[in-house]
Short mmCIF file of C-alpha atoms and ligand atoms in Angstrom, two decimals:
data_model
loop_
_atom_site.label_atom_id
_atom_site.label_comp_id
_atom_site.label_asym_id
_atom_site.label_seq_id
_atom_site.Cartn_x
_atom_site.Cartn_y
_atom_site.Cartn_z
CA MET L 6 4.58 3.95 27.28
CA ASN L 7 6.73 4.84 24.25
CA TYR L 8 5.88 3.03 21.03
CA GLN L 9 7.98 2.93 17.87
CA ASN L 10 5.36 1.59 15.48
CA LEU L 11 2.14 2.88 17.01
CA LEU L 12 0.72 6.28 17.89
CA VAL L 13 -1.52 6.21 20.93
CA THR L 14 -3.61 9.27 21.68
CA HIS L 15 -6.28 9.95 24.27
CA GLU L 16 -9.40 12.00 23.51
CA ASP L 17 -11.37 12.11 26.77
CA SER L 18 -12.44 8.51 27.38
CA VAL L 19 -11.63 7.34 23.84
CA ALA L 20 -8.15 6.09 22.93
CA VAL L 21 -6.98 6.01 19.31
CA VAL L 22 -4.26 3.54 18.34
CA THR L 23 -2.74 4.25 14.91
CA PHE L 24 -0.44 1.76 13.18
CA ASN L 25 2.40 3.98 12.06
CA ARG L 26 4.57 2.34 9.42
CA PRO L 27 3.01 3.95 6.35
CA LYS L 28 6.05 3.30 4.11
CA VAL L 29 5.29 -0.44 4.30
CA LEU L 30 1.51 0.05 4.43
CA ASN L 31 1.55 -0.48 8.21
CA ALA L 32 2.61 -4.12 7.83
CA LEU L 33 2.60 -6.03 11.11
CA SER L 34 6.21 -6.69 12.02
CA HIS L 35 6.83 -8.81 15.12
CA ASP L 36 7.65 -5.63 17.05
CA THR L 37 4.44 -3.95 15.89
CA VAL L 38 2.32 -6.87 17.08
CA ALA L 39 4.20 -6.90 20.40
CA GLU L 40 3.52 -3.16 20.77
CA LEU L 41 -0.14 -3.70 19.94
CA SER L 42 -0.31 -6.29 22.70
CA ALA L 43 1.32 -3.89 25.18
CA ALA L 44 -0.99 -1.04 24.11
CA ILE L 45 -4.08 -3.18 24.61
CA ASP L 46 -2.82 -4.14 28.10
CA GLU L 47 -2.14 -0.51 28.92
CA LEU L 48 -5.47 0.83 27.64
CA GLY L 49 -7.38 -2.11 29.10
CA ALA L 50 -6.01 -1.29 32.56
CA ASP L 51 -6.63 2.46 32.27
CA PRO L 52 -9.93 3.29 34.00
CA ASN L 53 -10.18 6.54 32.01
CA VAL L 54 -10.38 4.65 28.70
CA ARG L 55 -13.83 3.35 27.81
CA CYS L 56 -13.54 2.70 24.09
CA ILE L 57 -10.63 2.14 21.70
CA ILE L 58 -10.31 2.94 18.00
CA LEU L 59 -7.71 1.20 15.81
CA THR L 60 -6.69 2.76 12.49
CA GLY L 61 -3.72 3.11 10.14
CA ALA L 62 -1.44 6.02 9.29
CA GLY L 63 -1.44 7.37 5.74
CA GLU L 64 -4.17 7.24 3.17
CA LYS L 65 -3.39 3.90 1.58
CA ALA L 66 -3.61 1.25 4.23
CA PHE L 67 -5.06 0.22 7.54
CA VAL L 68 -2.70 -2.78 7.72
CA ALA L 69 -1.45 -4.68 4.63
CA GLY L 70 -0.84 -7.87 6.61
CA ALA L 71 2.00 -9.49 8.45
CA ASP L 72 5.45 -8.29 7.42
CA ILE L 73 6.38 -10.40 4.41
CA ASN L 74 10.13 -9.94 5.03
CA GLU L 75 9.69 -11.66 8.38
CA LEU L 76 7.39 -14.34 6.95
CA ARG L 77 10.07 -15.18 4.39
CA ALA L 78 12.59 -15.74 7.20
CA ILE L 79 10.53 -18.13 9.33
CA PRO L 80 12.97 -21.02 9.82
CA SER L 81 10.79 -24.00 10.71
CA VAL L 82 7.34 -25.56 10.97
CA ALA L 83 7.43 -25.11 14.74
CA GLN L 84 8.38 -21.44 14.49
CA GLY L 85 5.57 -20.85 11.99
CA ALA L 86 3.02 -22.48 14.27
CA GLY L 87 4.37 -20.54 17.23
CA PHE L 88 4.14 -17.24 15.36
CA ALA L 89 0.51 -17.91 14.40
CA ALA L 90 -0.47 -18.97 17.94
CA TRP L 91 1.19 -15.86 19.37
CA GLY L 92 -0.67 -13.56 16.97
CA GLN L 93 -3.93 -15.37 17.63
CA ALA L 94 -3.54 -14.89 21.38
CA ILE L 95 -3.16 -11.13 20.91
CA LEU L 96 -6.24 -10.96 18.71
CA PHE L 97 -8.16 -12.95 21.34
CA LYS L 98 -7.00 -10.37 23.87
CA ILE L 99 -8.69 -7.66 21.77
CA GLU L 100 -11.81 -9.74 21.22
CA ASN L 101 -12.14 -10.53 24.92
CA LEU L 102 -11.16 -7.10 26.23
CA SER L 103 -13.83 -5.68 28.51
CA LYS L 104 -13.77 -2.45 26.45
CA PRO L 105 -15.11 -2.18 22.91
CA VAL L 106 -12.61 -1.87 20.09
CA ILE L 107 -13.77 -0.13 16.90
CA VAL L 108 -11.63 -0.47 13.80
CA ALA L 109 -11.60 2.41 11.32
CA ILE L 110 -10.40 0.75 8.11
CA ASN L 111 -8.83 3.59 6.14
CA GLY L 112 -7.40 1.57 3.24
CA TYR L 113 -6.03 -1.92 2.62
CA ALA L 114 -6.94 -4.44 5.32
CA LEU L 115 -5.19 -7.54 4.05
CA GLY L 116 -4.04 -10.80 5.60
CA GLY L 117 -3.22 -10.10 9.25
CA GLY L 118 -4.81 -6.66 8.81
CA CYS L 119 -8.14 -8.17 7.84
CA GLU L 120 -7.77 -10.73 10.63
CA LEU L 121 -7.10 -7.97 13.13
CA ALA L 122 -10.17 -6.06 11.89
CA MET L 123 -12.29 -9.19 12.31
CA ALA L 124 -11.20 -9.53 15.96
CA CYS L 125 -12.46 -6.02 16.68
CA ASP L 126 -16.01 -5.38 17.83
CA ILE L 127 -17.25 -3.00 15.13
CA ARG L 128 -15.75 -2.48 11.67
CA ILE L 129 -16.21 0.88 9.93
CA ALA L 130 -14.60 1.13 6.50
CA ALA L 131 -13.74 4.06 4.26
CA ASP L 132 -15.34 3.72 0.83
CA THR L 133 -11.79 3.49 -0.55
CA ALA L 134 -10.81 0.49 1.61
CA ARG L 135 -10.09 -2.96 0.20
CA LEU L 136 -10.15 -6.15 2.22
CA GLY L 137 -8.90 -9.65 1.64
CA GLN L 138 -6.88 -12.64 2.73
CA PRO L 139 -4.15 -12.83 0.06
CA GLU L 140 -1.87 -15.26 1.94
CA ILE L 141 -2.54 -17.95 -0.68
CA ASN L 142 -0.56 -15.83 -3.17
CA LEU L 143 2.48 -16.22 -0.87
CA GLY L 144 2.14 -19.99 -0.52
CA LEU L 145 0.64 -19.42 2.93
CA ILE L 146 -2.73 -19.44 4.66
CA PRO L 147 -4.21 -16.97 7.16
CA GLY L 148 -2.62 -17.61 10.54
CA PHE L 149 -4.16 -15.04 12.88
CA GLY L 150 -7.61 -16.67 13.01
CA GLY L 151 -8.67 -15.64 9.49
CA THR L 152 -9.91 -19.04 8.36
CA GLN L 153 -12.16 -19.13 11.41
CA ARG L 154 -13.43 -15.58 11.96
CA LEU L 155 -14.10 -15.02 8.25
CA VAL L 156 -16.32 -18.10 8.00
CA ARG L 157 -18.23 -16.97 11.08
CA LEU L 158 -18.82 -13.52 9.58
CA VAL L 159 -19.61 -14.33 5.96
CA GLY L 160 -20.30 -18.09 5.76
CA LYS L 161 -18.32 -20.99 4.35
CA GLY L 162 -18.70 -20.37 0.62
CA LEU L 163 -17.64 -16.73 0.67
CA ALA L 164 -14.82 -17.46 3.12
CA LYS L 165 -13.50 -20.18 0.82
CA TRP L 166 -13.80 -17.90 -2.19
CA LEU L 167 -11.79 -15.12 -0.52
CA ILE L 168 -9.17 -17.34 1.12
CA LEU L 169 -8.62 -19.75 -1.78
CA SER L 170 -8.56 -17.08 -4.51
CA GLY L 171 -6.74 -14.36 -2.55
CA ASP L 172 -9.17 -11.86 -4.12
CA MET L 173 -9.43 -8.40 -2.57
CA ILE L 174 -12.86 -6.85 -2.38
CA PRO L 175 -13.91 -3.20 -2.12
CA ALA L 176 -15.51 -1.85 1.05
CA GLN L 177 -19.05 -1.86 -0.39
CA GLU L 178 -18.77 -5.53 -1.29
CA ALA L 179 -17.32 -6.27 2.16
CA HIS L 180 -20.34 -4.52 3.63
CA ARG L 181 -22.77 -6.48 1.47
CA ILE L 182 -21.37 -9.80 2.70
CA GLY L 183 -21.13 -8.74 6.36
CA LEU L 184 -17.38 -8.39 6.61
CA VAL L 185 -17.68 -4.72 7.60
CA ASP L 186 -20.54 -3.09 9.46
CA MET L 187 -20.60 0.40 7.93
CA VAL L 188 -19.04 2.14 4.92
CA VAL L 189 -18.53 5.91 4.95
CA PRO L 190 -16.77 8.43 2.69
CA ALA L 191 -13.04 8.31 3.43
CA ALA L 192 -12.99 11.93 4.62
CA GLU L 193 -15.62 11.14 7.26
CA LEU L 194 -14.13 7.89 8.56
CA MET L 195 -12.49 9.12 11.76
CA ASP L 196 -15.38 11.44 12.62
CA LYS L 197 -17.79 8.53 12.31
CA ALA L 198 -15.55 6.25 14.38
CA ARG L 199 -15.12 8.92 17.06
CA GLU L 200 -18.85 9.66 17.16
CA LEU L 201 -19.66 5.99 17.74
CA ALA L 202 -16.80 5.54 20.23
CA ARG L 203 -17.93 8.57 22.26
CA LYS L 204 -21.49 7.32 22.30
CA ILE L 205 -20.43 3.90 23.59
CA ALA L 206 -18.01 5.53 26.06
CA SER L 207 -20.92 7.49 27.55
CA LYS L 208 -22.72 4.28 28.60
CA GLY L 209 -22.08 2.35 31.78
CA PRO L 210 -18.78 0.54 31.19
CA LEU L 211 -19.82 -2.52 33.20
CA ALA L 212 -23.02 -2.96 31.17
CA VAL L 213 -21.00 -2.48 27.97
CA ALA L 214 -18.54 -5.16 29.09
CA TYR L 215 -21.30 -7.61 30.06
CA ALA L 216 -23.11 -7.07 26.74
CA LYS L 217 -19.92 -7.57 24.72
CA SER L 218 -19.13 -10.72 26.64
CA CYS L 219 -22.65 -12.14 26.13
CA ILE L 220 -22.47 -11.60 22.37
CA ASN L 221 -19.01 -13.16 22.12
CA VAL L 222 -19.77 -16.14 24.36
CA GLY L 223 -23.20 -16.67 22.84
CA ALA L 224 -21.91 -16.62 19.27
CA GLU L 225 -19.78 -19.67 20.08
CA THR L 226 -22.27 -21.79 22.00
CA ASP L 227 -25.80 -23.22 21.81
CA LEU L 228 -28.81 -20.98 22.47
CA ASN L 229 -29.75 -22.47 25.85
CA THR L 230 -26.23 -22.15 27.26
CA ALA L 231 -25.91 -18.68 25.75
CA CYS L 232 -29.17 -17.48 27.30
CA ALA L 233 -28.18 -18.92 30.69
CA TYR L 234 -24.95 -16.94 30.37
CA GLU L 235 -26.92 -13.83 29.44
CA ALA L 236 -29.09 -14.25 32.53
CA SER L 237 -25.99 -14.44 34.74
CA GLN L 238 -24.58 -11.26 33.16
CA PHE L 239 -27.96 -9.50 33.46
CA GLY L 240 -27.80 -10.39 37.15
CA LEU L 241 -24.34 -8.84 37.43
CA ALA L 242 -25.65 -5.69 35.74
CA CYS L 243 -28.50 -5.58 38.27
CA GLY L 244 -25.91 -5.57 41.04
CA THR L 245 -24.25 -2.36 39.84
CA GLU L 246 -24.68 1.20 41.04
CA ASP L 247 -24.88 2.12 37.36
CA ARG L 248 -28.16 0.19 37.11
CA VAL L 249 -29.59 2.24 39.99
CA GLU L 250 -28.30 5.45 38.40
CA GLY L 251 -29.49 4.59 34.87
CA THR L 252 -33.01 3.62 35.85
CA THR L 253 -33.33 6.53 38.32
CA ALA L 254 -32.07 9.02 35.74
CA PHE L 255 -34.66 7.77 33.25
CA LEU L 256 -37.48 8.21 35.75
CA GLU L 257 -36.18 11.64 36.77
CA LYS L 258 -35.93 12.62 33.08
CA ARG L 259 -32.23 13.55 33.26
CA PRO L 260 -29.04 12.17 31.67
CA ALA L 261 -27.44 9.29 33.58
CA ARG L 262 -24.00 9.73 35.13
CA PHE L 263 -22.45 6.28 34.97
CA GLN L 264 -19.48 5.62 37.26
CA GLY L 265 -18.55 2.09 36.28
CA LYS L 266 -19.53 0.77 39.71
N1 LIG C 23 4.88 -6.76 4.39
C1 LIG C 23 5.98 -6.05 4.12
N2 LIG C 23 6.02 -5.01 3.25
C2 LIG C 23 4.88 -4.68 2.65
C3 LIG C 23 3.68 -5.38 2.86
C4 LIG C 23 3.71 -6.46 3.79
N3 LIG C 23 2.60 -7.15 4.11
N4 LIG C 23 2.72 -4.82 2.11
C5 LIG C 23 3.30 -3.82 1.43
N5 LIG C 23 4.61 -3.72 1.76
C6 LIG C 23 5.58 -2.76 1.25
C7 LIG C 23 6.00 -3.04 -0.18
O1 LIG C 23 6.98 -4.03 -0.24
C8 LIG C 23 6.47 -1.68 -0.61
O2 LIG C 23 7.77 -1.48 -0.10
P1 LIG C 23 8.90 -0.76 -1.03
O3 LIG C 23 8.38 0.65 -1.23
O4 LIG C 23 10.14 -0.82 -0.20
O5 LIG C 23 8.97 -1.52 -2.31
C9 LIG C 23 5.56 -0.73 0.13
O6 LIG C 23 5.00 -1.48 1.21
C10 LIG C 23 4.40 -0.21 -0.71
O7 LIG C 23 3.75 -1.33 -1.27
P2 LIG C 23 3.52 -1.53 -2.85
O8 LIG C 23 4.57 -0.82 -3.64
O9 LIG C 23 3.34 -2.98 -3.09
O10 LIG C 23 2.13 -0.74 -3.02
P3 LIG C 23 1.03 -0.99 -4.12
O11 LIG C 23 0.09 0.16 -4.01
O12 LIG C 23 1.64 -1.26 -5.45
O13 LIG C 23 0.28 -2.33 -3.66
C11 LIG C 23 -0.74 -3.85 -2.08
C12 LIG C 23 -0.44 -2.37 -2.48
C13 LIG C 23 -1.69 -4.46 -3.11
C14 LIG C 23 -1.39 -3.80 -0.71
C15 LIG C 23 0.58 -4.63 -2.05
O14 LIG C 23 1.54 -3.92 -1.29
C16 LIG C 23 0.44 -6.00 -1.47
O15 LIG C 23 -0.06 -6.89 -2.12
N6 LIG C 23 0.95 -6.19 -0.21
C17 LIG C 23 0.97 -7.50 0.43
C18 LIG C 23 -0.38 -7.87 0.98
C19 LIG C 23 -0.33 -9.27 1.55
O16 LIG C 23 -0.01 -10.24 0.88
N7 LIG C 23 -0.68 -9.40 2.84
C20 LIG C 23 -0.73 -10.67 3.54
C21 LIG C 23 0.56 -10.90 4.29
S1 LIG C 23 0.60 -12.52 4.95
C22 LIG C 23 -0.21 -12.46 6.43
O17 LIG C 23 -0.77 -11.45 6.80
C23 LIG C 23 -0.16 -13.74 7.22
C24 LIG C 23 -1.10 -13.76 8.37
O18 LIG C 23 -2.23 -14.18 8.23
C25 LIG C 23 -0.67 -13.36 9.68
#
């Protein structure tokens, strides 16, 4: 598919999606979010893609939030609520995708950009990145799940600090509070993201999908229900040819060749 605001490239079984509006710090216009949704559908359905990396074009920003020109033009309460619900649904699509999505945060991840990063599975940040939810400075609040995912990642006090003050924090601070999972020198960001993506892509895709699903479902439910869910997914993994291949390969002291069956 042809995208105006995204670059989508394929590197073996890893797909890289780059937000490509660097003049406006890759701000999420309506069209950009719609393209992201289409790209996730396309890559999700492509059996050759086993892991996805999201990143931003240019050196300054991953994504500096929703497009403020469009936010200024929202005509009504209902349209505002509809816009937020629409964006949330697309972020849920990423979170619930059967394939892992790694975000390589190469600069500002603000507002909708930070919310998008939080919906991804693993967050790797350049040491030059800055993260925050500055919507309060615009007379707004986060609308793409930020009030909810941030509290789950960093706890209530820190979430309230960031959302109520609009403060931006550097990558190292984001790492310390659990908002990002790894910080690397900016020049090494994409290599690190690719290395991790390739490693995950080399595993059995069904087991990867079951594990991701267990962690997501379990994080939102009580331990007993979550463990029952894990048992059901473990059972599904036991039913795969990849389980036979993986265990046999170990015993035969050779690398496994997972087929996703
Ligand atoms: N929307 C539209 N345009 C944006 C933008 C955004 N979110 N962020 C930056 N831009 C534009 C600027 O207007 C500017 O355009 P011009 O060159 O035409 O003037 C260009 O990108 C470069 O930006 P700056 O000149 O501001 O760059 P800077 O280095 O001085 O500052 C910044 C960088 C601190 C990130 C600053 O651009 C900024 O504060 N941006 C807005 C961040 C923000 O508030 N994001 C939240 C949006 S609301 C949201 O996301 C709601 C939601 O939850 C869904």
